[in-house]
Coordinates of C-alpha atoms and ligand atoms in Angstrom, one line a residue:
M1 CA 15.4 37.6 -1.5
P2 CA 18.8 37.3 0.6
D3 CA 22.0 38.0 -0.9
E4 CA 23.9 35.0 -0.1
K5 CA 22.9 31.2 -0.4
P6 CA 21.9 30.0 3.2
T7 CA 24.7 28.0 4.9
L8 CA 22.2 25.0 5.5
V9 CA 21.3 23.9 2.3
H10 CA 18.3 21.3 2.9
E11 CA 18.8 17.9 1.1
H12 CA 15.5 18.3 -0.3
L13 CA 15.8 21.8 -1.7
P14 CA 15.5 21.0 -5.4
M15 CA 12.3 18.8 -4.7
K16 CA 10.8 21.7 -2.7
L17 CA 11.8 24.3 -5.3
G18 CA 10.9 22.0 -8.1
T19 CA 7.3 21.3 -6.7
E20 CA 6.6 25.1 -6.4
F21 CA 7.4 25.7 -10.0
I22 CA 5.2 23.0 -11.3
T23 CA 2.5 24.1 -9.1
A24 CA 2.7 27.9 -9.7
F25 CA 3.3 27.0 -13.3
Y26 CA 0.2 24.9 -13.7
R27 CA -2.0 27.4 -12.0
L28 CA -0.7 29.8 -14.3
L29 CA -1.5 27.9 -17.6
R30 CA -4.5 26.7 -16.3
G31 CA -5.7 30.4 -15.6
T32 CA -5.3 31.0 -19.4
T33 CA -8.1 28.8 -20.4
L34 CA -10.1 30.6 -17.9
Y35 CA -9.5 34.0 -18.0
D36 CA -8.7 36.9 -20.1
R37 CA -5.0 37.9 -20.2
K38 CA -5.7 41.6 -18.7
S39 CA -7.8 40.3 -15.8
V40 CA -6.9 40.7 -12.4
V41 CA -6.6 36.8 -11.6
M42 CA -4.1 36.5 -14.3
D43 CA -2.2 39.3 -13.0
R44 CA -2.2 37.7 -9.9
L45 CA -1.2 34.0 -11.0
T46 CA 1.5 35.6 -12.9
Q47 CA 2.8 37.4 -10.2
E48 CA 2.8 34.1 -7.9
C49 CA 4.5 31.9 -10.5
L50 CA 7.1 35.2 -11.2
Q51 CA 8.1 35.0 -7.4
V52 CA 8.8 31.5 -7.8
V53 CA 10.6 31.3 -11.3
N54 CA 12.8 34.6 -10.2
G55 CA 13.5 33.3 -6.6
I56 CA 14.8 30.1 -7.9
I57 CA 16.8 31.8 -10.7
Q58 CA 18.4 33.5 -7.6
W59 CA 19.3 30.3 -6.0
E60 CA 20.2 28.1 -8.5
G61 CA 20.9 30.4 -11.2
N62 CA 19.1 28.3 -13.5
L63 CA 15.7 26.8 -13.8
L64 CA 15.0 23.6 -16.3
L65 CA 12.0 21.4 -16.1
K66 CA 12.1 18.5 -18.3
I67 CA 9.6 15.5 -19.3
V68 CA 11.3 11.9 -19.1
R69 CA 8.8 9.5 -19.6
D70 CA 6.7 9.4 -16.9
H71 CA 8.4 11.9 -14.5
F72 CA 9.4 15.4 -14.5
F73 CA 13.0 16.1 -14.0
F74 CA 13.7 20.1 -11.9
N75 CA 17.2 20.6 -12.6
N76 CA 18.5 17.4 -13.1
T77 CA 16.6 15.9 -10.0
R78 CA 13.9 13.4 -10.5
M79 CA 10.9 15.1 -9.1
I80 CA 8.3 12.7 -6.6
A81 CA 5.0 14.3 -6.0
S82 CA 4.2 14.7 -2.6
A83 CA 0.3 12.9 -2.2
D84 CA -1.3 16.4 -2.2
K85 CA 0.8 17.4 -5.3
T86 CA 0.3 14.1 -7.4
L87 CA -2.8 15.5 -9.3
I88 CA -1.2 18.9 -10.1
F89 CA 2.3 16.8 -11.5
K90 CA -0.2 14.7 -13.7
A91 CA -2.0 17.6 -15.0
L92 CA 1.1 19.8 -15.8
W93 CA 2.5 16.6 -17.4
R94 CA -0.6 16.0 -19.4
E95 CA -0.9 19.6 -20.8
M96 CA 2.7 19.6 -21.7
R97 CA 2.8 16.3 -23.5
K98 CA -0.4 17.0 -25.5
R99 CA 1.3 19.9 -26.9
R100 CA 4.8 17.7 -27.1
I101 CA 6.5 20.2 -25.1
G102 CA 9.2 18.3 -23.4
G103 CA 11.1 21.1 -21.3
I104 CA 11.0 24.7 -20.1
E105 CA 14.1 26.5 -19.5
F106 CA 14.8 29.9 -17.8
S107 CA 18.4 31.0 -17.9
E108 CA 18.0 34.4 -16.3
T109 CA 15.1 36.3 -14.2
V110 CA 12.1 37.3 -16.2
T111 CA 9.5 40.0 -16.0
G112 CA 5.7 39.2 -15.3
E113 CA 4.8 40.1 -18.9
H114 CA 7.2 37.7 -20.5
L115 CA 6.1 34.9 -18.2
K116 CA 2.1 35.4 -18.9
E117 CA 3.3 35.8 -22.5
L118 CA 5.0 32.1 -22.4
A119 CA 1.8 30.8 -20.6
Y120 CA -0.4 32.1 -23.1
L121 CA 1.7 30.8 -26.1
L122 CA 1.9 27.2 -24.5
S123 CA -1.9 27.1 -23.9
G124 CA -2.6 28.4 -27.6
L125 CA -0.5 25.2 -29.2
E126 CA -2.4 22.7 -31.1
E127 CA -2.3 19.5 -29.8
S128 CA 0.1 16.7 -31.0
N129 CA 2.0 18.9 -33.2
G130 CA 5.7 17.7 -33.1
N131 CA 6.9 21.4 -34.4
N132 CA 5.1 23.4 -31.7
Y133 CA 8.5 24.0 -29.7
L134 CA 9.8 25.7 -32.6
S135 CA 6.7 28.0 -33.1
V136 CA 7.1 29.0 -29.4
E137 CA 10.8 29.6 -29.9
K138 CA 10.1 32.0 -33.0
Q139 CA 7.4 33.8 -31.0
L140 CA 9.6 34.5 -28.0
E141 CA 12.4 35.7 -30.4
Q142 CA 10.2 38.0 -32.0
R143 CA 9.2 39.3 -28.7
N144 CA 12.6 39.6 -27.6
I145 CA 12.2 37.2 -24.9
E146 CA 15.6 35.6 -24.6
S147 CA 15.9 34.1 -21.1
I148 CA 13.2 31.5 -21.8
E149 CA 13.4 28.2 -24.0
V150 CA 11.2 25.6 -24.5
G151 CA 12.3 22.1 -25.7
K152 CA 10.5 19.3 -28.0
L153 CA 9.2 16.2 -26.1
E154 CA 11.5 13.6 -26.8
L155 CA 9.6 10.1 -27.1
L156 CA 11.3 6.9 -26.1
K157 CA 10.6 4.2 -28.6
D158 CA 8.1 2.2 -26.7
E159 CA 6.0 5.0 -25.5
D160 CA 2.5 5.5 -26.3
I161 CA 1.2 8.9 -26.3
D162 CA -2.3 9.5 -27.5
G163 CA -4.3 7.6 -25.2
N164 CA -8.0 7.9 -26.4
P165 CA -10.2 9.4 -23.4
E166 CA -13.7 8.1 -24.6
G167 CA -12.2 4.7 -25.0
Q168 CA -10.2 4.7 -22.0
K169 CA -13.5 5.7 -20.1
K170 CA -15.5 3.0 -21.6
Y171 CA -12.5 0.4 -20.7
S172 CA -12.7 1.5 -16.9
K173 CA -16.3 0.9 -16.8
E174 CA -15.7 -2.4 -18.3
V175 CA -12.8 -2.8 -15.7
Y176 CA -15.1 -2.2 -12.8
F177 CA -17.9 -4.3 -13.8
R178 CA -15.8 -7.0 -14.5
C179 CA -14.6 -6.8 -11.0
I180 CA -18.0 -6.9 -9.9
G181 CA -18.6 -10.1 -11.6
L182 CA -15.5 -11.5 -10.5
I183 CA -16.4 -10.9 -6.9
R184 CA -19.7 -12.7 -7.6
E185 CA -17.9 -15.7 -8.7
V186 CA -15.7 -15.6 -6.0
V187 CA -18.4 -15.6 -3.1
E188 CA -20.1 -18.5 -5.3
S189 CA -17.1 -20.7 -5.3
I190 CA -16.6 -20.3 -1.4
H191 CA -20.2 -21.4 -1.1
H192 CA -19.9 -24.6 -3.1
Q193 CA -16.6 -24.8 -1.7
K194 CA -14.6 -24.6 -5.1
P195 CA -11.3 -23.2 -5.8
L196 CA -11.1 -19.5 -5.9
P197 CA -10.5 -17.9 -9.2
I198 CA -7.3 -16.5 -7.8
R199 CA -5.2 -16.2 -11.2
K200 CA -8.4 -14.5 -12.7
A201 CA -8.4 -12.1 -9.7
K202 CA -4.9 -11.2 -10.3
R203 CA -5.2 -10.7 -13.8
L204 CA -8.3 -8.3 -13.3
V205 CA -6.6 -6.4 -10.6
Q206 CA -3.2 -5.7 -12.6
N207 CA -5.7 -4.3 -15.4
A208 CA -7.2 -2.4 -12.6
V209 CA -3.9 -0.5 -11.8
N210 CA -3.1 0.1 -15.3
T211 CA -6.6 1.8 -15.7
L212 CA -6.0 3.5 -12.5
L213 CA -2.6 4.9 -13.4
Q214 CA -4.0 6.3 -16.6
D215 CA -7.0 7.7 -15.1
D216 CA -8.3 7.2 -12.0
S217 CA -11.4 9.6 -12.2
T218 CA -13.9 7.2 -13.9
L219 CA -12.8 4.2 -11.4
L220 CA -13.3 6.7 -8.6
G221 CA -16.6 8.0 -10.1
L222 CA -18.0 4.5 -10.3
A223 CA -17.0 3.6 -6.8
N224 CA -18.6 6.6 -5.6
I225 CA -22.0 6.3 -7.1
K226 CA -24.0 4.6 -4.3
N227 CA -27.4 3.7 -5.8
Y228 CA -26.7 0.2 -7.0
D229 CA -28.8 -3.2 -5.6
E230 CA -26.0 -5.5 -4.6
Y231 CA -24.1 -3.3 -1.9
A232 CA -22.2 -6.3 -0.9
F233 CA -20.4 -6.9 -4.4
N234 CA -19.8 -3.2 -4.9
H235 CA -18.5 -2.7 -1.7
S236 CA -15.4 -5.2 -2.1
V237 CA -14.8 -3.5 -5.7
N238 CA -15.0 0.1 -4.2
V239 CA -12.6 -0.7 -1.4
A240 CA -10.1 -2.4 -3.8
I241 CA -10.3 1.2 -6.2
Y242 CA -10.0 3.2 -3.2
A243 CA -7.1 1.4 -1.6
M244 CA -5.1 1.4 -4.8
A245 CA -6.0 5.1 -5.7
L246 CA -4.7 6.2 -2.4
G247 CA -1.8 3.9 -2.8
Q248 CA -0.6 5.4 -5.8
R249 CA -0.9 8.9 -4.0
I250 CA 1.3 8.0 -1.2
G251 CA 3.7 6.4 -3.6
I252 CA 3.4 2.5 -3.6
P253 CA 5.2 1.3 -6.4
K254 CA 3.0 -0.1 -9.3
K255 CA 4.2 -3.8 -8.5
H256 CA 2.8 -3.4 -4.8
L257 CA -0.6 -1.5 -6.0
S258 CA -1.9 -4.8 -7.3
H259 CA -1.5 -6.3 -4.0
L260 CA -3.2 -3.4 -2.4
G261 CA -6.0 -4.1 -4.6
M262 CA -6.3 -7.9 -4.1
A263 CA -6.1 -7.0 -0.1
G264 CA -9.3 -4.7 -0.9
L265 CA -11.0 -7.0 -3.3
F266 CA -10.9 -10.0 -0.7
H267 CA -11.0 -8.0 2.8
D268 CA -14.7 -9.0 3.5
M269 CA -14.5 -12.5 2.3
G270 CA -15.2 -13.6 5.5
K271 CA -18.5 -12.3 5.2
T272 CA -19.4 -15.2 3.2
K273 CA -19.4 -17.4 6.4
I274 CA -21.8 -15.2 8.2
P275 CA -25.5 -16.0 7.9
E276 CA -27.3 -13.6 5.9
E277 CA -29.8 -12.8 8.7
I278 CA -27.0 -11.0 10.8
L279 CA -25.7 -9.3 7.8
N280 CA -28.9 -8.0 6.8
K281 CA -30.4 -7.3 10.1
T282 CA -31.4 -3.8 10.6
E283 CA -32.4 -3.8 14.0
K284 CA -29.7 -3.7 16.9
L285 CA -27.5 -7.0 17.1
S286 CA -27.6 -9.4 19.9
P287 CA -24.1 -10.2 21.6
E288 CA -24.1 -13.3 20.4
E289 CA -24.7 -12.1 16.7
R290 CA -22.6 -9.5 17.0
S291 CA -19.7 -11.7 18.1
I292 CA -20.4 -13.8 14.9
L293 CA -20.2 -10.8 12.8
R294 CA -16.9 -9.8 14.2
S295 CA -15.5 -13.1 13.4
H296 CA -15.4 -12.2 9.7
P297 CA -11.8 -10.7 9.6
V298 CA -10.5 -14.0 11.3
I299 CA -12.4 -16.3 9.0
G300 CA -11.2 -14.1 5.7
T301 CA -7.8 -14.5 7.0
E302 CA -8.3 -18.3 7.1
L303 CA -9.8 -18.4 3.6
I304 CA -6.9 -16.6 2.2
T305 CA -4.5 -19.1 3.8
R306 CA -6.7 -22.1 2.1
M307 CA -5.8 -20.2 -1.4
K308 CA -2.4 -21.7 -1.2
E309 CA -1.1 -18.8 -2.9
W310 CA 2.1 -18.4 -0.4
G311 CA 4.2 -15.2 -0.9
E312 CA 4.0 -11.7 -0.5
L313 CA 0.6 -11.6 -1.9
S314 CA -1.2 -13.6 0.6
A315 CA 0.8 -11.9 3.2
R316 CA -0.7 -8.4 2.0
M317 CA -4.1 -10.0 1.4
M318 CA -4.1 -11.5 5.2
E319 CA -3.1 -8.1 6.6
G320 CA -6.3 -6.4 4.8
A321 CA -8.6 -9.1 5.9
F322 CA -7.3 -9.2 9.4
E323 CA -6.6 -5.9 10.3
H324 CA -9.3 -3.7 8.6
H325 CA -11.5 -3.6 11.8
L326 CA -8.7 -3.3 14.2
G327 CA -8.7 0.2 14.5
Y328 CA -5.4 2.4 14.2
D329 CA -5.8 2.8 18.0
M330 CA -6.6 -1.0 18.5
T331 CA -10.0 -0.2 20.0
G332 CA -11.5 -2.5 17.2
Y333 CA -11.8 -6.3 16.8
P334 CA -10.3 -8.7 16.5
R335 CA -9.6 -8.0 20.3
L336 CA -5.7 -8.7 20.6
T337 CA -4.3 -9.1 24.0
Q338 CA -0.7 -7.9 22.9
K339 CA -0.7 -4.4 21.3
K340 CA 0.8 -4.4 17.8
K341 CA 1.0 -1.8 15.2
M342 CA -1.4 -1.9 12.1
T343 CA 0.5 -2.6 8.7
L344 CA 0.6 0.0 6.0
F345 CA -1.8 -2.0 3.9
G346 CA -4.1 -2.9 6.9
R347 CA -4.5 0.8 7.5
I348 CA -4.9 1.8 3.9
V349 CA -7.7 -0.8 3.4
A350 CA -9.3 0.2 6.7
V351 CA -9.2 3.9 5.6
A352 CA -10.8 2.5 2.2
D353 CA -13.3 0.4 4.2
F354 CA -14.4 3.1 6.5
Y355 CA -15.3 5.3 4.0
D356 CA -17.4 3.2 1.7
A357 CA -19.3 1.5 4.5
L358 CA -20.2 5.3 5.9
V359 CA -21.6 6.3 2.5
R360 CA -23.3 3.0 1.9
P361 CA -27.0 3.5 1.0
R362 CA -29.2 1.6 4.0
A363 CA -32.7 0.7 4.0
H364 CA -33.5 3.0 6.8
R365 CA -31.2 5.8 5.3
R366 CA -32.0 5.6 1.7
F367 CA -28.9 8.1 1.0
P368 CA -25.8 8.1 2.2
Y369 CA -24.8 11.2 4.7
V370 CA -24.0 14.1 2.8
S371 CA -20.3 14.7 1.8
E372 CA -19.7 17.6 4.6
K373 CA -21.1 15.0 6.9
I374 CA -18.6 12.3 6.0
V375 CA -15.6 14.6 5.6
G376 CA -16.6 15.6 9.1
M377 CA -17.0 12.2 10.5
M378 CA -13.7 11.1 8.8
L379 CA -11.7 14.1 10.8
E380 CA -13.5 13.4 13.8
R381 CA -12.5 9.6 13.8
S382 CA -8.8 10.6 12.6
G383 CA -6.0 9.0 14.9
K384 CA -8.8 7.0 16.8
E385 CA -10.2 4.5 14.5
I386 CA -8.3 5.5 11.1
D387 CA -4.9 6.4 10.6
P388 CA -5.0 10.3 10.4
A389 CA -2.2 10.9 7.6
I390 CA -3.9 8.2 5.2
A391 CA -7.4 10.0 5.9
K392 CA -6.0 13.2 5.1
V393 CA -4.8 11.9 1.7
F394 CA -8.0 10.3 1.5
I395 CA -10.0 13.5 1.8
H396 CA -7.7 15.2 -0.7
M397 CA -8.3 12.6 -3.1
I398 CA -12.1 12.5 -3.0
G399 CA -12.5 16.2 -2.7
V400 CA -14.8 17.7 0.0
F401 CA -17.7 17.2 -2.7
P402 CA -17.0 14.0 -4.0
L403 CA -17.9 12.9 -7.8
G404 CA -21.7 12.4 -8.0
T405 CA -22.6 15.1 -5.3
L406 CA -25.9 17.1 -5.9
A407 CA -25.3 20.6 -5.2
L408 CA -27.2 23.9 -4.8
L409 CA -24.9 27.0 -6.1
N410 CA -25.1 30.6 -4.7
T411 CA -26.4 31.5 -8.1
N412 CA -29.6 29.4 -7.7
E413 CA -28.5 26.7 -9.8
M414 CA -28.5 23.2 -9.2
G415 CA -25.7 21.0 -10.5
I416 CA -23.8 17.4 -10.2
V417 CA -19.9 17.3 -9.3
T418 CA -18.1 15.8 -12.6
Q419 CA -14.8 16.5 -11.8
V420 CA -12.5 17.1 -8.5
Q421 CA -9.9 19.6 -9.0
E422 CA -6.0 18.9 -9.5
D423 CA -5.0 21.5 -7.2
T424 CA -5.8 20.4 -3.6
G425 CA -5.7 23.9 -2.4
L426 CA -9.2 24.2 -4.4
I427 CA -10.7 21.0 -3.3
D428 CA -14.0 22.8 -2.4
R429 CA -14.5 24.1 -6.0
P430 CA -15.0 21.0 -8.3
K431 CA -16.4 21.0 -11.7
V432 CA -20.1 20.8 -12.0
C433 CA -22.6 19.7 -14.6
L434 CA -25.5 22.2 -14.2
I435 CA -28.7 20.6 -14.4
Y436 CA -32.3 22.0 -15.3
Y437 CA -35.8 20.8 -15.0
S438 CA -38.0 20.6 -18.3
D439 CA -40.6 18.4 -19.3
G440 CA -40.8 16.1 -16.3
E441 CA -37.0 15.5 -15.9
Y442 CA -33.8 17.2 -15.0
R443 CA -31.5 17.6 -18.2
K444 CA -28.1 18.1 -18.8
D445 CA -26.9 21.7 -19.1
K446 CA -22.9 23.0 -19.3
V447 CA -20.2 22.3 -17.4
V448 CA -18.8 25.0 -15.3
D449 CA -16.1 25.1 -13.3
L450 CA -16.2 26.5 -9.8
I451 CA -12.7 28.1 -9.9
E452 CA -13.8 30.7 -12.8
M453 CA -13.9 34.1 -11.3
D454 CA -15.4 37.4 -12.2
E455 CA -12.5 38.9 -14.1
V456 CA -13.2 42.4 -12.7
S457 CA -13.9 42.0 -9.0
G458 CA -11.8 39.0 -8.6
E459 CA -14.7 37.0 -7.0
F460 CA -15.6 33.8 -7.4
R461 CA -18.4 33.2 -9.8
R462 CA -20.3 30.2 -8.4
S463 CA -19.9 28.8 -5.2
I464 CA -21.7 25.6 -3.6
V465 CA -24.0 26.6 -0.7
K466 CA -25.1 23.2 0.2
T467 CA -25.3 19.6 -0.9
L468 CA -29.1 18.2 -1.9
D469 CA -30.2 14.6 -1.7
P470 CA -30.6 13.4 -5.3
N471 CA -33.7 11.2 -4.3
E472 CA -35.3 14.0 -3.0
Y473 CA -35.1 15.3 -6.8
N474 CA -35.4 11.9 -8.6
I475 CA -32.3 12.4 -9.9
N476 CA -29.7 9.5 -11.1
V477 CA -26.6 10.9 -10.8
A478 CA -25.0 7.9 -12.6
E479 CA -26.6 9.1 -15.5
F480 CA -24.7 12.6 -15.4
L481 CA -21.4 11.0 -14.4
I482 CA -20.7 8.1 -16.7
Ligands
FE2_501 FE1 -15.1 -5.8 7.2
FE2_502 FE1 -15.5 -4.0 4.4

């Protein structure tokens, strides 16, 4: 570390340092649940965190991370997570809140042993005990660790802290299927020329936003299961979920997330006016048929204007409907004589739509492409059909192996991906539910975390070798996922 502060202090320095600390400290804390105190992995994680902590102390003189409601404050700067760090921020926030720890402060440089001690003390705390901070303080004192302090989580009056994860999951599922029902209703209303249930849609999407902000893995998991019978209804809901989850990651405020959800939900409404024979045709479309199909963005936009829902919401919905096939490079449709730039909402809906259409099961392709191929295809079209920056965030969000992927491991075990890592640096190491074959069917075994390492060699215990087609093995991944 240099002796003096740099003359050109970066404007976002606190943001950068805070993010480094949150990331390193989260990794260390997570390590305590996976590895023994004496393992080489823990030594490495400790050293990495130590460098960050002591570096910060040397620059700033002090390191204070505090939780206020939904946010972290780092040395009094409110932290905003970049897209690839959102899940880590959320995960550390959850871990601290669960143990009622509201702040950690380092007033001087520390040793690796002290830092490791702190991590094990914190991870060993029981949940929901408001006195946890006192017991940590006491133990730090007994060990003569004076440069570290922890604080109590201060709750504001209306804060609800103990969400119930099982209840939450059930509720997410309910929201998903209510959205499917709603789309069915919308399609019927269009066919019978009745007014659209727009207020109901708005309410439901608002629920979906709240659900997503609490726990997005269940909704993303549901969107990822592609063995439904009625793809068209699911497609609209999936696009809405992907769009909202993406929007959340790139920092779109809550109020606008519901507009984004509505834009996703209604993006293909124009298809209700396209003859079924064209929509369901598996052979190549004739030029006339193709131009009819390609009119759906314009028809969709027109349907939205008829909703008589003037204002920002309808403007955003129109962007989704009109622009989702335009292409980031404008080579899609409708063809525009004057080049314009796609709007942010248009670009987000387009990426969500692109992905969901890619993994869609079709008559001639019983199961979607395997995930590696999908990621490859997304990267290949980045900058052409889809916005490269949004595609990158999307791939981070979905993981290289999305929820529900059936995978073969290097240990010769088979498993189903049930959770993607918060840490995007570990995007190819999800949590996997192992399965085994017995009495004529596959059954659930334990869940393993692919970031588990062998404590002596420091190598990963299990890795994914390749993905498999669940249909070939007669496995219904949904049963293992929800
Ligand atoms: Fe479309
Ligand atoms: Fe679509």
